[in-house]
Coordinates of C-alpha atoms and ligand atoms in Angstrom, one line a residue:
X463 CA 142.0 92.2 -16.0
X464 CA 145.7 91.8 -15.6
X465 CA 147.0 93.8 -12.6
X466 CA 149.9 96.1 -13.4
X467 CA 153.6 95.3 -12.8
X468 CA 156.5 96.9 -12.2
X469 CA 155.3 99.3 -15.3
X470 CA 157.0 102.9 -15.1
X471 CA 159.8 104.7 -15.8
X472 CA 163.0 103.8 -13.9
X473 CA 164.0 106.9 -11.3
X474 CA 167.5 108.3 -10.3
X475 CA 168.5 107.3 -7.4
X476 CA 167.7 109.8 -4.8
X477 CA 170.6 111.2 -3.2
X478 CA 174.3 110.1 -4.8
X479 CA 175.2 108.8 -1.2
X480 CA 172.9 106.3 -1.5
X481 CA 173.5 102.1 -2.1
X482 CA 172.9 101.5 -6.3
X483 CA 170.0 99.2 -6.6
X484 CA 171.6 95.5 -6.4
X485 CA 168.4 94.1 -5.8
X486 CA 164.6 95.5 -6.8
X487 CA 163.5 98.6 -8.7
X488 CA 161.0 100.2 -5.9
X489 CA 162.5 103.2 -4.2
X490 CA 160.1 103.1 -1.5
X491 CA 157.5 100.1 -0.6
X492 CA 154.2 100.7 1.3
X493 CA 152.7 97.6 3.3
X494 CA 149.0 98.5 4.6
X495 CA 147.1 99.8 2.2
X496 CA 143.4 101.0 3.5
X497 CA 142.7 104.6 2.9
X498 CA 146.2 105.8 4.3
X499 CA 148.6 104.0 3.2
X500 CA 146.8 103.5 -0.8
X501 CA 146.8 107.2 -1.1
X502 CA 150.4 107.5 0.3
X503 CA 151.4 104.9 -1.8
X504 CA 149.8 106.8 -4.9
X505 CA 151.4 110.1 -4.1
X506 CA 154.9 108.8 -4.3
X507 CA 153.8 107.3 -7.4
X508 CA 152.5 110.4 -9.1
X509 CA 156.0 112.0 -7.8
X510 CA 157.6 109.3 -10.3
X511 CA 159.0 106.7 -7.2
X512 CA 158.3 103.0 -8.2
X513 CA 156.5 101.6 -5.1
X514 CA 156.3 98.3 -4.1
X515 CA 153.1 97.4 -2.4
X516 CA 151.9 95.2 0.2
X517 CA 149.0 94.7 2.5
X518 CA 148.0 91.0 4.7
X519 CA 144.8 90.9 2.5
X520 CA 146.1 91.0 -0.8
X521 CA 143.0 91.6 -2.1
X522 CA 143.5 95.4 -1.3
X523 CA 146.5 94.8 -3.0
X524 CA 144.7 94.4 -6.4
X525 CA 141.8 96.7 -5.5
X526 CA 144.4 99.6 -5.4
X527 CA 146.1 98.1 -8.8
X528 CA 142.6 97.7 -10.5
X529 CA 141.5 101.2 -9.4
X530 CA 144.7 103.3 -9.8
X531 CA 148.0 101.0 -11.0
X532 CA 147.8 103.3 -14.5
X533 CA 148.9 106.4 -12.2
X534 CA 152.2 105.6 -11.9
X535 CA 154.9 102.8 -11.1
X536 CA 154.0 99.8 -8.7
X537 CA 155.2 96.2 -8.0
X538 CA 153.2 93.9 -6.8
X539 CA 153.4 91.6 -4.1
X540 CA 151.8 89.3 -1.8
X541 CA 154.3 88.0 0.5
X542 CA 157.0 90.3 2.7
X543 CA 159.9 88.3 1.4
X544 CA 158.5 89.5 -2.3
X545 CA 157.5 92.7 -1.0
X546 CA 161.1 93.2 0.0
X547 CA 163.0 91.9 -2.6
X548 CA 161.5 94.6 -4.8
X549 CA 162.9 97.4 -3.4
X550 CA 166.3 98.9 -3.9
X551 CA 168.9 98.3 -1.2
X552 CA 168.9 100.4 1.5
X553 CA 165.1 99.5 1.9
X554 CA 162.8 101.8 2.6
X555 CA 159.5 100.0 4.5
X556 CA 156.4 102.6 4.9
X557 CA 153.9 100.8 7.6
X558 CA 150.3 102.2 7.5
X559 CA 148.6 99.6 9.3
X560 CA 146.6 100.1 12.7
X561 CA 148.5 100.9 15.4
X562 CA 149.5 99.1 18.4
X563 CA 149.4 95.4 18.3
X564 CA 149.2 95.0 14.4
X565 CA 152.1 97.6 13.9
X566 CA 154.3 95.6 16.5
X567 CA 153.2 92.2 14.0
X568 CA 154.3 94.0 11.4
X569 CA 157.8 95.5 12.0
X570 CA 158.3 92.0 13.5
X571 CA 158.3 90.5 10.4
X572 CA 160.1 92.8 8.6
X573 CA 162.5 93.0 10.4
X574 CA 162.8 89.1 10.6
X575 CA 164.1 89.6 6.8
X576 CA 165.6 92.9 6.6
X577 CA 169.2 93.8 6.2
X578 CA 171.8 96.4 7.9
X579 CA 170.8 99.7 6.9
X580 CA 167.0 98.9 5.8
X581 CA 164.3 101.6 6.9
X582 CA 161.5 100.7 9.1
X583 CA 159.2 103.6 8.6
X584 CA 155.8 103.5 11.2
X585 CA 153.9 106.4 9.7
X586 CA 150.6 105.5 11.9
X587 CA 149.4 107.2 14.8
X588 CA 151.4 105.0 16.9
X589 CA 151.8 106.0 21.0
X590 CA 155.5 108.1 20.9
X591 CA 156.9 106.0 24.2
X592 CA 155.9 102.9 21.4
X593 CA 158.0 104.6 19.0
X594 CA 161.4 105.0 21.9
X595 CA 160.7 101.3 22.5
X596 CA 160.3 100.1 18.9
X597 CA 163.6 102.3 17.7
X598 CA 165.6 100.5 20.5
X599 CA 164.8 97.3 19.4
X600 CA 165.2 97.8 15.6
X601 CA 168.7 99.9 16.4
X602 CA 169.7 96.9 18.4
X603 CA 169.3 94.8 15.8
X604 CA 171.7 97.0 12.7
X605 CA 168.0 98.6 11.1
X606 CA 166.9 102.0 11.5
X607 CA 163.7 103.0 12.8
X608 CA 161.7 106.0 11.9
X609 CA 158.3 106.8 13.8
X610 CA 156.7 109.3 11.1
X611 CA 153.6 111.2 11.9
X612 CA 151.7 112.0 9.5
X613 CA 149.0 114.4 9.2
X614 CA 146.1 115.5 6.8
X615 CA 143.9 112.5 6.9
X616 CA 143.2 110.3 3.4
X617 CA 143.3 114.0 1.3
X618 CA 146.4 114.7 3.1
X619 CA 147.6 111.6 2.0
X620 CA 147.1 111.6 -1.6
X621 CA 148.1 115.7 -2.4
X622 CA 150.4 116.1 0.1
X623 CA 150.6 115.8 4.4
X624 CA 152.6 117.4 7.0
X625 CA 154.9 114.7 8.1
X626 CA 156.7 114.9 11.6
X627 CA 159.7 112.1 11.0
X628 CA 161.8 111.5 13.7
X629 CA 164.5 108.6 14.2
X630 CA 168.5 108.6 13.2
X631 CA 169.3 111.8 11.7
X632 CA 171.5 109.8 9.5
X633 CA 167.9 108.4 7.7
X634 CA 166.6 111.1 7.3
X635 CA 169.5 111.6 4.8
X636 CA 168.2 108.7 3.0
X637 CA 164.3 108.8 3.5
X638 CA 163.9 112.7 3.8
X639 CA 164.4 114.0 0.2
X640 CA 161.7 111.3 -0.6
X641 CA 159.3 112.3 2.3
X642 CA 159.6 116.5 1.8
X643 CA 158.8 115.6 -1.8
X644 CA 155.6 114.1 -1.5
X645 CA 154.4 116.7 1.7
X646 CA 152.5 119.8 1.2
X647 CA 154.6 122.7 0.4
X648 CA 153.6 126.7 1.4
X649 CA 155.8 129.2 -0.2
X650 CA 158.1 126.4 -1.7
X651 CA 158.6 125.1 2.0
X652 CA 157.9 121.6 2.9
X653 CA 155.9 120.4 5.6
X654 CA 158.4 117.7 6.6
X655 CA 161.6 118.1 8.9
X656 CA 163.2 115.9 10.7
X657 CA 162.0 116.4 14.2
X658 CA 164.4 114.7 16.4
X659 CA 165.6 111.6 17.8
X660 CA 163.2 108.6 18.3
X661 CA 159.5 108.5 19.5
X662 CA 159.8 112.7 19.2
X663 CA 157.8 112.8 15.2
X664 CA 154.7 110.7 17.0
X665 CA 155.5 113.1 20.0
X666 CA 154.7 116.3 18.3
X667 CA 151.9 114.5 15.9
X668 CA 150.1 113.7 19.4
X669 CA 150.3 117.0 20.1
X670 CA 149.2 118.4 16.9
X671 CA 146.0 116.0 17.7
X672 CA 145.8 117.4 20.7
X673 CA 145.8 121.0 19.4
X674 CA 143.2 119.8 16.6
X675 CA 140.7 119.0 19.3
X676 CA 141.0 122.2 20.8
X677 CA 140.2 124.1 17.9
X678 CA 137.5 121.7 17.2
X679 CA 136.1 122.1 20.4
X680 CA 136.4 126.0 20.5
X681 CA 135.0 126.3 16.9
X682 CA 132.1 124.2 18.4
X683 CA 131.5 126.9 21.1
X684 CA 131.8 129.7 18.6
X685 CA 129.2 127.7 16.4
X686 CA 126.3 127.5 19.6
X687 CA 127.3 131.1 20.8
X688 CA 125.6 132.5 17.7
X689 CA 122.5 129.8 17.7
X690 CA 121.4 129.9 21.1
X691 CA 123.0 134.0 21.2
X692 CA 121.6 135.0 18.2
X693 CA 119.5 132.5 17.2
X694 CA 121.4 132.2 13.9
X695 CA 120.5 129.1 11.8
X696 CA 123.0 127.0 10.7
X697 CA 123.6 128.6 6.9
X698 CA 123.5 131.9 8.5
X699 CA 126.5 131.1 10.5
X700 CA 128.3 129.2 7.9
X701 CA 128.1 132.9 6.3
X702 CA 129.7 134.2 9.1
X703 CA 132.5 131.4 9.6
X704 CA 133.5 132.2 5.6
X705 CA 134.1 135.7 6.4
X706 CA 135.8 135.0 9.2
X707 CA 137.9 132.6 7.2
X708 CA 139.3 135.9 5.1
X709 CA 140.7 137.4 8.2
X710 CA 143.0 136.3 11.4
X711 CA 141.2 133.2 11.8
X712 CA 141.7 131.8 7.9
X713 CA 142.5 128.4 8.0
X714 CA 141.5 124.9 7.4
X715 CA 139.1 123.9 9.9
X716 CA 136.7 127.7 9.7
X717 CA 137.2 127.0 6.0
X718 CA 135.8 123.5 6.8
X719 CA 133.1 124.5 9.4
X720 CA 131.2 126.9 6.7
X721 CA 131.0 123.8 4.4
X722 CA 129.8 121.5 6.9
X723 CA 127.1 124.3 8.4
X724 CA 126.0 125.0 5.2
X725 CA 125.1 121.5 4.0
X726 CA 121.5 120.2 3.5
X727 CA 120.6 117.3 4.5
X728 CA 118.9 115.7 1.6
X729 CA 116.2 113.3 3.5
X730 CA 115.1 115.8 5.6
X731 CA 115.6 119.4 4.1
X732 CA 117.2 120.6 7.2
X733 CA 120.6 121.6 7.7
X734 CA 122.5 118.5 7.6
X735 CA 124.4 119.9 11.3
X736 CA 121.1 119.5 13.0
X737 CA 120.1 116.0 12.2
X738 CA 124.3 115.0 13.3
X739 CA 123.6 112.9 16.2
X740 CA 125.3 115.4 19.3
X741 CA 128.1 112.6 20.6
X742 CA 131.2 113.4 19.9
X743 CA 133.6 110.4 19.1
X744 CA 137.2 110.1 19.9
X745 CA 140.2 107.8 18.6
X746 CA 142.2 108.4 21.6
X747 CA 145.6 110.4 20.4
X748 CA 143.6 113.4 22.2
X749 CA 143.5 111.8 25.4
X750 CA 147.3 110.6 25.0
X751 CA 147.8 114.1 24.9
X752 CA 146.3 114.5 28.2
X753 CA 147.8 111.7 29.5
X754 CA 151.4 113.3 28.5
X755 CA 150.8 116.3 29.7
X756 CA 149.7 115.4 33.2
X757 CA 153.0 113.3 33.5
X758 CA 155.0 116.2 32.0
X759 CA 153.4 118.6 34.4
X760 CA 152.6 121.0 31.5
X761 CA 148.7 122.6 32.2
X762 CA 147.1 122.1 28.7
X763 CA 143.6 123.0 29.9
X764 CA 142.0 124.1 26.2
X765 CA 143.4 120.3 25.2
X766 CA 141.9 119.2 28.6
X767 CA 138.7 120.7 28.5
X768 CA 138.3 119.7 24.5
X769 CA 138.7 115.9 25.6
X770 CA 136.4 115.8 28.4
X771 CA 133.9 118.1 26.1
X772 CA 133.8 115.0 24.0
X773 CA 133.0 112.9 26.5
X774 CA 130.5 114.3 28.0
X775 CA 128.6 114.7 25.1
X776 CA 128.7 111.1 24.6
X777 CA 127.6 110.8 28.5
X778 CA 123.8 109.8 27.3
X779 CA 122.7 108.7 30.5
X780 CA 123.8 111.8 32.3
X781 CA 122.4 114.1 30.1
X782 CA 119.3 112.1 29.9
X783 CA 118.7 112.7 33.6
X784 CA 119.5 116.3 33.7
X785 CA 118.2 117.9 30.7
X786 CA 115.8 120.6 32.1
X787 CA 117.2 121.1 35.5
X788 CA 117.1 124.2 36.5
X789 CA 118.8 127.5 34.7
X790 CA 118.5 129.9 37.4
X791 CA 117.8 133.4 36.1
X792 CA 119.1 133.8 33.0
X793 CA 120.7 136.7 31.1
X794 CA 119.0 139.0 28.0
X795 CA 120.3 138.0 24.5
X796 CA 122.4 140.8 22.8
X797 CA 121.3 143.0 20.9
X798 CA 124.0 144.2 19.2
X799 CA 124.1 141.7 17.1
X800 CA 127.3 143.0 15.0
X801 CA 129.2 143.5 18.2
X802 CA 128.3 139.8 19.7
X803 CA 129.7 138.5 16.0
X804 CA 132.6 140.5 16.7
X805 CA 133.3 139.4 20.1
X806 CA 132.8 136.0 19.6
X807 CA 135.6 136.2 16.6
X808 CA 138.0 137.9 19.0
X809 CA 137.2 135.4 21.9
X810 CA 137.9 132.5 19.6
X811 CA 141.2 133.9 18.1
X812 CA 142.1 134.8 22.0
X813 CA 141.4 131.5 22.7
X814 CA 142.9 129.6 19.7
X815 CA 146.3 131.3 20.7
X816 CA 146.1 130.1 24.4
X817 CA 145.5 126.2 22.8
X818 CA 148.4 126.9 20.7
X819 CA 150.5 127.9 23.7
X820 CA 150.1 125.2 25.4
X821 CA 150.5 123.1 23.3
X822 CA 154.0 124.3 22.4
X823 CA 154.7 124.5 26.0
X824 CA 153.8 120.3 26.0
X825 CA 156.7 119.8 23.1
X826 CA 159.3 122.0 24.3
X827 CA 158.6 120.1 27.7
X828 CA 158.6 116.8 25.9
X829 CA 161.7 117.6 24.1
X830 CA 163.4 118.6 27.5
X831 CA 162.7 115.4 29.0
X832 CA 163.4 113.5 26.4
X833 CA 166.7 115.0 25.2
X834 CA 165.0 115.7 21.9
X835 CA 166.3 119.3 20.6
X836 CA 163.3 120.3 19.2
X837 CA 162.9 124.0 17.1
X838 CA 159.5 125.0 18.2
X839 CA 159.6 127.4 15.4
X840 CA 160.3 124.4 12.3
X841 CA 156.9 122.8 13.6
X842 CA 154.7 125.9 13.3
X843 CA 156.9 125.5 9.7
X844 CA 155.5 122.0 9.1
X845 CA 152.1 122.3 10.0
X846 CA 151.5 125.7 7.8
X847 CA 150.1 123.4 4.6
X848 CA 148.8 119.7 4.5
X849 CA 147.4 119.3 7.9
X850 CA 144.6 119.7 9.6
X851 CA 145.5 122.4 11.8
X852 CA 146.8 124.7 8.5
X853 CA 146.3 128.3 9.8
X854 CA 147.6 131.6 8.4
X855 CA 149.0 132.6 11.9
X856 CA 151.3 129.2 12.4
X857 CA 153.7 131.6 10.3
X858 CA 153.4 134.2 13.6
X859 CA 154.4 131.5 15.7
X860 CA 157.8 130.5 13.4
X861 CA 158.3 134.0 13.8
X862 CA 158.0 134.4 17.6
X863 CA 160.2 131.8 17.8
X864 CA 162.7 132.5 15.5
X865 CA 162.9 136.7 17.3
X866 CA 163.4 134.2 20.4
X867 CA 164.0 130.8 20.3
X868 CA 164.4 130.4 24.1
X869 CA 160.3 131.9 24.2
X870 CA 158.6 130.9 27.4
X871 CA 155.5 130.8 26.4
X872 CA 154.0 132.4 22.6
X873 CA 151.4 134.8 25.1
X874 CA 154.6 136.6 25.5
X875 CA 155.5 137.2 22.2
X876 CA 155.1 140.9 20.5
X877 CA 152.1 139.5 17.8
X878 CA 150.5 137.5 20.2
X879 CA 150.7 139.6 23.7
X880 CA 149.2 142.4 21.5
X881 CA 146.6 140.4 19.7
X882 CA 145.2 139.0 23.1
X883 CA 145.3 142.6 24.4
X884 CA 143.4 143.5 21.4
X885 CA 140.3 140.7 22.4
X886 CA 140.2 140.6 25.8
X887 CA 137.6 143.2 26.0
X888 CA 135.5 140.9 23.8
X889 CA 136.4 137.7 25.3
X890 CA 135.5 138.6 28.5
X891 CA 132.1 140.2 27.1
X892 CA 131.4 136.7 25.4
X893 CA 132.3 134.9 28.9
X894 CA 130.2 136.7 31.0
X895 CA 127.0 136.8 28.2
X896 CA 127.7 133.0 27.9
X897 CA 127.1 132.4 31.6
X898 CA 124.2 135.0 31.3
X899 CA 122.8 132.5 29.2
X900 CA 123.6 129.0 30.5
X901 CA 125.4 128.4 27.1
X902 CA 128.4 126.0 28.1
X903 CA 132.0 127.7 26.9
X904 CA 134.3 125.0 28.5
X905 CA 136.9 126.2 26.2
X906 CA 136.6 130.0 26.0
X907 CA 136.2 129.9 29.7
X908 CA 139.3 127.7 30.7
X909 CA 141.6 129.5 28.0
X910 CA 140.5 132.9 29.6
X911 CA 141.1 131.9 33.5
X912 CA 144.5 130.2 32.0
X913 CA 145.5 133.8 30.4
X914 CA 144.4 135.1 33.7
X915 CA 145.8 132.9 35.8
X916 CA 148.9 133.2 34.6
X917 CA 149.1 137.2 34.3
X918 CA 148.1 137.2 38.3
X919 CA 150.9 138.9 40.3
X920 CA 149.9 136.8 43.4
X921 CA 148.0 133.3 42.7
X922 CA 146.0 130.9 45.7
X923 CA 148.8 128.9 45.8
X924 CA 150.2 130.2 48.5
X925 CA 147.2 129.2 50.2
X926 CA 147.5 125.5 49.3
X927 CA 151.3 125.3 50.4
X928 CA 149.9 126.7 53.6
X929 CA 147.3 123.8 53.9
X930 CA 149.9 121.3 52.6
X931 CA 152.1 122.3 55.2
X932 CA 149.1 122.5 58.0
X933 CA 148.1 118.4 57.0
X934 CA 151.6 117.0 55.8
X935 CA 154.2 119.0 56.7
X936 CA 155.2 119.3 53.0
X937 CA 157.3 122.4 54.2
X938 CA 156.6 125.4 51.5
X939 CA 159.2 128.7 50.3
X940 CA 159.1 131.8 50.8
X941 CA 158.6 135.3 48.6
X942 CA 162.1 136.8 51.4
X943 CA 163.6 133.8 51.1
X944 CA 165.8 131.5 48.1
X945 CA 163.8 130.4 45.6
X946 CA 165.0 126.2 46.8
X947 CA 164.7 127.4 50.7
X948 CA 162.0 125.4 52.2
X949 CA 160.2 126.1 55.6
X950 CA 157.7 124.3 58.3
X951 CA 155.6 125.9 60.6
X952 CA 155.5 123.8 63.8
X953 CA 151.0 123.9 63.1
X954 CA 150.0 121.6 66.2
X955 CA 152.8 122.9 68.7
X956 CA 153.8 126.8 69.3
X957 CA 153.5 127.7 65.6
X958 CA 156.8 128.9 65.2
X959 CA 158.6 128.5 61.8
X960 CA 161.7 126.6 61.0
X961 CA 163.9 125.9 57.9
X962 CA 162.9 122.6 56.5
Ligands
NBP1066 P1 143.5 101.3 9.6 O1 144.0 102.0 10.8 O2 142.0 101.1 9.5 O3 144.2 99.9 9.5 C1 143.9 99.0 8.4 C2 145.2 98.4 7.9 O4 145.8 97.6 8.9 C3 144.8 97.3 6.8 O5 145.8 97.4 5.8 C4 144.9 96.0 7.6 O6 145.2 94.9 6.8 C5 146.1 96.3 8.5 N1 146.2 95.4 9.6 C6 145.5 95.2 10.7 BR1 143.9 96.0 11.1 N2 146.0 94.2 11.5 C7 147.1 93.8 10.9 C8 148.0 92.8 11.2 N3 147.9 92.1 12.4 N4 149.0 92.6 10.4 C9 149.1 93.2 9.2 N5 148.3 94.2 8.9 C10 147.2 94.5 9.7 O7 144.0 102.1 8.3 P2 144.1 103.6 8.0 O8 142.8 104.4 8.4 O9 144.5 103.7 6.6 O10 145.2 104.2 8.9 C11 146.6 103.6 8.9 C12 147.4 104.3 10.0 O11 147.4 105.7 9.7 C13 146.8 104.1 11.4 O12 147.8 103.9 12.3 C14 146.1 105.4 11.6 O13 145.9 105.7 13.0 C15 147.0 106.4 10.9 N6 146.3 107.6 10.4 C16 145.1 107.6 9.9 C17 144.5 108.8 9.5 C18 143.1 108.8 8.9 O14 142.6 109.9 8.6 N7 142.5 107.6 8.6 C19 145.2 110.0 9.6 C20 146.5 110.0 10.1 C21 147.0 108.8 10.5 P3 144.0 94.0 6.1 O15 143.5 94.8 4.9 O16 144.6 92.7 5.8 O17 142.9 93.9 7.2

């Protein structure tokens, strides 16, 4: 078969600003092309850009051609030097190859042959302080350096992502007309901005990841409430999860979880959830998350507790040698089976808001240490269509932000303060049966001591600046005193207290 070239219509050039072609017809080139970057490379295609494409193997190369070149304009290449003399100058370079080691090969080479003013664009899932170091480097050297994240998995890819660009504002000039037309769009919005200065759009897709596994994980607990509460089988709750998706909770991943629950498995008859080996697997932006956060000093415990959920399910040799240990007495099952289903919705929504919190606390902490200038309120913006964390109530939190953009945390806010105070009957009613039970809620349970934790007049940490002080003189404040005023009390001699 012969592999289209270079087929389609020629395109305007996309803002008037921009360099007239001098050099190839692409507007944009994609190099890695497994699932991501093919179906990337296809969506800019069926928006009517003439791609240039490019992967190490050029067999994939052809394998995309042969399977989809009649959708739209692409040029062929095999080598970088052809790959880049396809595209129009400025260049604009999309990298979706694996990240880490192969991405640093990659932008290596490019940039070897690039010119002043070409794009580098890493839209993999590439570690945000790889992104500060990488945009250094290609700045240094007259190019321009955008880390992209880029959410919605292959799907996402080919219909439309959320994308999280950061780099020079001055390409996003250049690269963003191209990159909001190809994302998701809700209400006529895209889900693209430009999020700030270098690593920041890997930055806030880490976090999204981070919030993903959250919901996950608190979807999971939701999920074994009503089969070991209720003794619901799977279908029965995938019932439950679609109705739920018509209210508060709509969004992506309930719509998702009714799909899965209600699948058969075809070998066996049984629901295809019950015969899913129980070990959780992880790619590791969850843990970077972590990892961030424990540096930033920013408690994301429902990201935390998600994480280690994970991997302690995959701790087989652990559970092997404690399955069956003792209960202790354990609690009587609802009976009120409408209220349970009720209470577990609320606890989850209750819960899902505390994730979300946190999680925005991480970015805005991020973007203070970084000097990023983040609006919190564009990213609930962004990740409203095309990722997976789509939710009806992201457009609360744009709102909460715009009322106040200086929000300390989104528990505060009018819609979410009275939506927790609306659940936390319920929430603590599914705690306290959960424990009743022996059913494990890492993440109801650490969202609802966080919400109480931090509504507590008066917290034990008075107590450990006491014992701090006691062991290592780390001197502590007082409630009469300056907030910066630190004090010692002299603990092996007469006690007395003196200013530190
Ligand atoms: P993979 O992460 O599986 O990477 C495969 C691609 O990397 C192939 O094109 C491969 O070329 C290329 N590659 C490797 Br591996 N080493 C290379 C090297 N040294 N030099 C040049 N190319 C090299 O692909 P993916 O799943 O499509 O994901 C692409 C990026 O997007 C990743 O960073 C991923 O984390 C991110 N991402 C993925 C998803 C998802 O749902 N999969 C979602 C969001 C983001 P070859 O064909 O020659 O081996």
């Amino acid at each position: 078969m012969e592999l289209p070239r270079d087929t389609h219509h020629e395109r305007l050039p996309v803002s008037s600003s921009e360099t007239p072609s001098t050099n190839g017809t692409a507007q944009i080139g994609v190099t890695g092309l497994a699932v991501m970057g093919s179906n990337l490379a296809r969506n800019f295609a069926h928006h009517g850009y003439t791609v240039a494409l490019h992967n190490r193997t050029t067999a994939k190369t052809d394998a995309l051609l042969e399977a989809h070149g009649s959708e739209g304009s692409f040029v062929r290449s095999e080598t970088i030097p052809e790959f880049l003399a396809a595209l129009e100058k400025p260049r604009r370079v999309i990298i979706m190859v694996k990240a880490g080691d192969p991405t640093d090969a990659v932008i290596e080479e490019l940039a070897d042959a690039m010119e002043e003013g070409d794009i580098i664009i890493d839209g993999g899932n590439s570690l945000y302080t790889d992104t500060i170091r990488r945009e250094k480097a290609i700045r240094e050297r007259g190019l321009h350096y955008v880390g992209a994240g880029i959410s919605g998995g292959e799907e996402g890819a080919l219909n439309g992502p959320s994308i999280m660009p950061g780099g020079p504002a001055e390409s996003y000039e250049s690269l963003g007309p191209l990159l909001e037309e190809i994302s998701a769009h809700v209400d006529g919005v895209p889900c693209c901005t430009h999020i700030g200065p270098d690593g920041s759009g890997h930055f806030v897709k880490m976090v999204h990841n981070g919030i993903e596994y959250s919901d996950m994980q608190l979807i999971g607990e939701a999920y074994q409430l009503l089969r070991d509460g209720l003794g619901k089988s799977a279908p029965e709750i995938a019932d439950i999860f679609a109705e739920w998706n018509e209210g508060d909770l709509d969004s992506y991943l309930i719509e998702i979880t009714a799909e899965v629950l209600k699948q058969i498995d075809k070998k066996t008859g049984k629901p295809l959830v019950d015969v899913i080996l129980d070990e959780a697997e992880q790619k590791g932006t969850g843990r970077w998350t972590v990892k961030s956060a424990l540096d930033l000093g920013v408690p994301v415990t429902g990201i935390a507790e998600a994480v280690f959920a994970r991997a302690l399910s995959g701790s087989v040799a652990q559970r092997k040698a404690t399955t069956g240990l003792a209960s202790g007495e354990l609690g009587e099952h609802p009976t009120d089976e409408a209220r349970f289903i009720d209470d577990v919705s609320k606890a989850l929504y209750a819960s899902k808001i505390i994730a979300y919190a946190q999680g925005f606390n991480q970015i805005q902490a991020g973007s203070n240490e970084y000097d990023w200038d983040i609006t919190l309120g564009d990213m609930a913006t962004i990740w409203r269509g095309g990722c997976i964390i789509r939710a009806k109530f992201l457009n609360r939190i744009k709102e909460a932000y715009d009322e106040d953009p200086q929000l300390a945390t989104l528990i505060a806010a009018p819609y979410f303060r009275d939506a927790v105070e609306a659940g936390i009957d319920s929430w603590r009613r599914v705690v306290v049966t959960a424990t009743q039970l022996g059913i494990p809620i890492p993440g109801f349970a650490s969202a609802l001591s966080y919400y109480d934790a931090l509504r507590t007049e008066r917290l034990p940490a008075a107590l450990t600046q006491g014992l701090r002080d006691f062991f290592g003189a780390h001197t502590y404040g007082r409630i009469d005193a300056d907030h910066d005023a630190k004090f010692h009390t002299q603990w092996s001699g007469d006690r007395s207290e003196s200013p530190a």
